[in-house]
């Protein structure tokens, strides 16, 4: 077992978390829609580093396509995405502020619905291959 997996297992079995956390190991992508559909909020808690400052994880756009509000760490690309499209909230990477953002959205159904709708609309209108291809074709 890898060292990071060992640490993860120790942390999850701690008194603090063992009765409050459900860990699901890797699942086949075919189950992704069922998990997202049953979620009220979707999270991308990436740790700020060079790799994560270079783009946005696919799962963020997938969450948006499902009409889910986002909570993302303040890696620049994803923070800009949620702010420009009013489709979620950003928190400081590796900070307990994440819990505040989760509570904020869980307590505000209207905000969740608005942000989820905004994200879905943004994917259909801006962040998809057809729109990208149309932009490329204007220069060809």
PDB file of C-alpha atoms in Angstrom:
ATOM      1  CA  UNK A   1       0.000   0.000   0.000  1.00  0.00           C
ATOM      2  CA  UNK A   2       1.266   3.468  -0.836  1.00  0.00           C
ATOM      3  CA  UNK A   3       2.328   5.733   2.020  1.00  0.00           C
ATOM      4  CA  UNK A   4      -0.312   8.376   1.230  1.00  0.00           C
ATOM      5  CA  UNK A   5      -3.038   5.707   1.191  1.00  0.00           C
ATOM      6  CA  UNK A   6      -1.853   4.471   4.600  1.00  0.00           C
ATOM      7  CA  UNK A   7      -2.019   8.019   6.004  1.00  0.00           C
ATOM      8  CA  UNK A   8      -5.460   8.481   4.500  1.00  0.00           C
ATOM      9  CA  UNK A   9      -6.747   5.266   6.106  1.00  0.00           C
ATOM     10  CA  UNK A  10      -5.319   6.227   9.497  1.00  0.00           C
ATOM     11  CA  UNK A  11      -6.948   9.662   9.280  1.00  0.00           C
ATOM     12  CA  UNK A  12     -10.345   8.235   8.282  1.00  0.00           C
ATOM     13  CA  UNK A  13     -10.293   5.754  11.167  1.00  0.00           C
ATOM     14  CA  UNK A  14      -9.485   8.434  13.748  1.00  0.00           C
ATOM     15  CA  UNK A  15     -12.010   9.102  16.527  1.00  0.00           C
ATOM     16  CA  UNK A  16     -12.716  12.486  14.956  1.00  0.00           C
ATOM     17  CA  UNK A  17     -13.900  11.053  11.633  1.00  0.00           C
ATOM     18  CA  UNK A  18     -14.692   7.355  11.868  1.00  0.00           C
ATOM     19  CA  UNK A  19     -18.413   7.785  12.546  1.00  0.00           C
ATOM     20  CA  UNK A  20     -18.843  10.845  10.333  1.00  0.00           C
ATOM     21  CA  UNK A  21     -17.207   9.827   7.086  1.00  0.00           C
ATOM     22  CA  UNK A  22     -18.047   7.389   4.328  1.00  0.00           C
ATOM     23  CA  UNK A  23     -15.198   6.598   1.999  1.00  0.00           C
ATOM     24  CA  UNK A  24     -15.983   5.222  -1.433  1.00  0.00           C
ATOM     25  CA  UNK A  25     -12.945   3.874  -3.279  1.00  0.00           C
ATOM     26  CA  UNK A  26     -12.514   4.407  -7.024  1.00  0.00           C
ATOM     27  CA  UNK A  27     -15.684   3.768  -9.001  1.00  0.00           C
ATOM     28  CA  UNK A  28     -16.224   3.161 -12.672  1.00  0.00           C
ATOM     29  CA  UNK A  29     -17.087   6.386 -14.533  1.00  0.00           C
ATOM     30  CA  UNK A  30     -20.476   4.937 -15.484  1.00  0.00           C
ATOM     31  CA  UNK A  31     -21.590   5.578 -11.884  1.00  0.00           C
ATOM     32  CA  UNK A  32     -20.574   9.241 -11.969  1.00  0.00           C
ATOM     33  CA  UNK A  33     -23.998  10.575 -13.056  1.00  0.00           C
ATOM     34  CA  UNK A  34     -25.786   8.830 -10.185  1.00  0.00           C
ATOM     35  CA  UNK A  35     -23.416  10.322  -7.591  1.00  0.00           C
ATOM     36  CA  UNK A  36     -23.639  13.835  -8.997  1.00  0.00           C
ATOM     37  CA  UNK A  37     -27.408  13.683  -9.455  1.00  0.00           C
ATOM     38  CA  UNK A  38     -27.952  12.933  -5.770  1.00  0.00           C
ATOM     39  CA  UNK A  39     -25.610  15.713  -4.611  1.00  0.00           C
ATOM     40  CA  UNK A  40     -26.741  19.172  -3.544  1.00  0.00           C
ATOM     41  CA  UNK A  41     -23.287  20.708  -3.920  1.00  0.00           C
ATOM     42  CA  UNK A  42     -20.161  19.534  -5.772  1.00  0.00           C
ATOM     43  CA  UNK A  43     -16.655  20.243  -4.530  1.00  0.00           C
ATOM     44  CA  UNK A  44     -13.270  20.588  -6.215  1.00  0.00           C
ATOM     45  CA  UNK A  45     -10.881  21.061  -3.272  1.00  0.00           C
ATOM     46  CA  UNK A  46      -7.665  21.056  -5.288  1.00  0.00           C
ATOM     47  CA  UNK A  47      -4.521  22.049  -3.421  1.00  0.00           C
ATOM     48  CA  UNK A  48      -2.955  25.179  -4.888  1.00  0.00           C
ATOM     49  CA  UNK A  49       0.158  24.209  -6.878  1.00  0.00           C
ATOM     50  CA  UNK A  50       1.655  24.773 -10.342  1.00  0.00           C
ATOM     51  CA  UNK A  51      -0.310  21.954 -11.941  1.00  0.00           C
ATOM     52  CA  UNK A  52      -3.661  23.097 -10.593  1.00  0.00           C
ATOM     53  CA  UNK A  53      -2.948  26.713 -11.488  1.00  0.00           C
ATOM     54  CA  UNK A  54      -2.657  25.690 -15.152  1.00  0.00           C
ATOM     55  CA  UNK A  55      -6.239  24.625 -15.866  1.00  0.00           C
ATOM     56  CA  UNK A  56      -9.565  23.344 -14.617  1.00  0.00           C
ATOM     57  CA  UNK A  57     -10.375  19.736 -13.762  1.00  0.00           C
ATOM     58  CA  UNK A  58     -12.877  18.062 -16.099  1.00  0.00           C
ATOM     59  CA  UNK A  59     -15.072  17.187 -13.130  1.00  0.00           C
ATOM     60  CA  UNK A  60     -15.804  20.899 -12.588  1.00  0.00           C
ATOM     61  CA  UNK A  61     -17.395  21.182 -16.047  1.00  0.00           C
ATOM     62  CA  UNK A  62     -19.193  17.880 -15.513  1.00  0.00           C
ATOM     63  CA  UNK A  63     -20.665  19.186 -12.243  1.00  0.00           C
ATOM     64  CA  UNK A  64     -21.765  22.329 -14.061  1.00  0.00           C
ATOM     65  CA  UNK A  65     -23.412  20.299 -16.836  1.00  0.00           C
ATOM     66  CA  UNK A  66     -25.474  18.531 -14.164  1.00  0.00           C
ATOM     67  CA  UNK A  67     -26.634  21.934 -12.876  1.00  0.00           C
ATOM     68  CA  UNK A  68     -24.846  21.641  -9.543  1.00  0.00           C
ATOM     69  CA  UNK A  69     -23.417  24.593  -7.625  1.00  0.00           C
ATOM     70  CA  UNK A  70     -19.674  24.379  -7.056  1.00  0.00           C
ATOM     71  CA  UNK A  71     -17.349  24.926  -4.164  1.00  0.00           C
ATOM     72  CA  UNK A  72     -13.790  25.185  -5.432  1.00  0.00           C
ATOM     73  CA  UNK A  73     -10.421  25.990  -3.937  1.00  0.00           C
ATOM     74  CA  UNK A  74      -8.824  29.257  -4.967  1.00  0.00           C
ATOM     75  CA  UNK A  75      -6.682  27.813  -7.740  1.00  0.00           C
ATOM     76  CA  UNK A  76      -6.937  30.751 -10.137  1.00  0.00           C
ATOM     77  CA  UNK A  77      -8.561  29.091 -13.173  1.00  0.00           C
ATOM     78  CA  UNK A  78     -11.405  27.495 -11.233  1.00  0.00           C
ATOM     79  CA  UNK A  79     -11.874  30.498  -8.959  1.00  0.00           C
ATOM     80  CA  UNK A  80     -12.225  32.763 -12.010  1.00  0.00           C
ATOM     81  CA  UNK A  81     -14.666  30.307 -13.597  1.00  0.00           C
ATOM     82  CA  UNK A  82     -17.057  30.261 -10.629  1.00  0.00           C
ATOM     83  CA  UNK A  83     -16.881  34.013 -10.094  1.00  0.00           C
ATOM     84  CA  UNK A  84     -17.355  34.984 -13.758  1.00  0.00           C
ATOM     85  CA  UNK A  85     -20.310  32.633 -14.132  1.00  0.00           C
ATOM     86  CA  UNK A  86     -21.766  32.983 -10.621  1.00  0.00           C
ATOM     87  CA  UNK A  87     -21.935  29.200 -10.430  1.00  0.00           C
ATOM     88  CA  UNK A  88     -20.280  28.581  -7.083  1.00  0.00           C
ATOM     89  CA  UNK A  89     -18.068  29.720  -4.247  1.00  0.00           C
ATOM     90  CA  UNK A  90     -14.298  29.659  -3.768  1.00  0.00           C
ATOM     91  CA  UNK A  91     -12.364  28.999  -0.560  1.00  0.00           C
ATOM     92  CA  UNK A  92      -8.703  29.330   0.394  1.00  0.00           C
ATOM     93  CA  UNK A  93      -6.844  26.128  -0.487  1.00  0.00           C
ATOM     94  CA  UNK A  94      -6.183  23.879   2.510  1.00  0.00           C
ATOM     95  CA  UNK A  95      -8.243  26.126   4.797  1.00  0.00           C
ATOM     96  CA  UNK A  96     -11.174  25.381   7.113  1.00  0.00           C
ATOM     97  CA  UNK A  97     -13.070  28.061   5.186  1.00  0.00           C
ATOM     98  CA  UNK A  98     -14.249  25.130   3.049  1.00  0.00           C
ATOM     99  CA  UNK A  99     -16.645  24.051   5.805  1.00  0.00           C
ATOM    100  CA  UNK A 100     -18.135  27.562   5.962  1.00  0.00           C
ATOM    101  CA  UNK A 101     -18.780  27.535   2.215  1.00  0.00           C
ATOM    102  CA  UNK A 102     -20.440  24.106   2.427  1.00  0.00           C
ATOM    103  CA  UNK A 103     -22.729  25.290   5.224  1.00  0.00           C
ATOM    104  CA  UNK A 104     -23.501  28.510   3.340  1.00  0.00           C
ATOM    105  CA  UNK A 105     -24.737  26.652   0.280  1.00  0.00           C
ATOM    106  CA  UNK A 106     -26.478  23.865   2.158  1.00  0.00           C
ATOM    107  CA  UNK A 107     -28.486  26.481   4.052  1.00  0.00           C
ATOM    108  CA  UNK A 108     -29.526  28.445   0.952  1.00  0.00           C
ATOM    109  CA  UNK A 109     -31.599  26.427  -1.509  1.00  0.00           C
ATOM    110  CA  UNK A 110     -32.272  29.460  -3.732  1.00  0.00           C
ATOM    111  CA  UNK A 111     -28.561  30.271  -4.055  1.00  0.00           C
ATOM    112  CA  UNK A 112     -27.786  26.626  -4.883  1.00  0.00           C
ATOM    113  CA  UNK A 113     -30.453  26.574  -7.551  1.00  0.00           C
ATOM    114  CA  UNK A 114     -29.335  29.880  -9.090  1.00  0.00           C
ATOM    115  CA  UNK A 115     -25.667  28.888  -9.136  1.00  0.00           C
ATOM    116  CA  UNK A 116     -26.447  25.424 -10.492  1.00  0.00           C
ATOM    117  CA  UNK A 117     -28.559  26.919 -13.298  1.00  0.00           C
ATOM    118  CA  UNK A 118     -25.840  29.478 -14.082  1.00  0.00           C
ATOM    119  CA  UNK A 119     -23.204  26.744 -14.340  1.00  0.00           C
ATOM    120  CA  UNK A 120     -25.322  24.582 -16.625  1.00  0.00           C
ATOM    121  CA  UNK A 121     -26.083  27.575 -18.843  1.00  0.00           C
ATOM    122  CA  UNK A 122     -22.367  28.462 -19.031  1.00  0.00           C
ATOM    123  CA  UNK A 123     -21.478  24.954 -20.242  1.00  0.00           C
ATOM    124  CA  UNK A 124     -24.149  25.075 -22.945  1.00  0.00           C
ATOM    125  CA  UNK A 125     -23.268  28.595 -24.071  1.00  0.00           C
ATOM    126  CA  UNK A 126     -19.480  28.837 -23.572  1.00  0.00           C
ATOM    127  CA  UNK A 127     -17.616  25.775 -22.392  1.00  0.00           C
ATOM    128  CA  UNK A 128     -18.201  23.101 -24.999  1.00  0.00           C
ATOM    129  CA  UNK A 129     -16.645  21.790 -28.196  1.00  0.00           C
ATOM    130  CA  UNK A 130     -19.223  23.294 -30.547  1.00  0.00           C
ATOM    131  CA  UNK A 131     -18.626  26.820 -29.257  1.00  0.00           C
ATOM    132  CA  UNK A 132     -14.860  26.286 -29.266  1.00  0.00           C
ATOM    133  CA  UNK A 133     -14.926  24.887 -32.794  1.00  0.00           C
ATOM    134  CA  UNK A 134     -17.061  27.805 -34.022  1.00  0.00           C
ATOM    135  CA  UNK A 135     -14.467  30.224 -32.604  1.00  0.00           C
ATOM    136  CA  UNK A 136     -11.624  28.376 -34.332  1.00  0.00           C
ATOM    137  CA  UNK A 137     -13.495  28.369 -37.641  1.00  0.00           C
ATOM    138  CA  UNK A 138     -13.756  32.154 -37.598  1.00  0.00           C
ATOM    139  CA  UNK A 139      -9.963  32.301 -37.972  1.00  0.00           C
ATOM    140  CA  UNK A 140      -9.672  29.641 -40.684  1.00  0.00           C
TER     141      UNK A 140
END
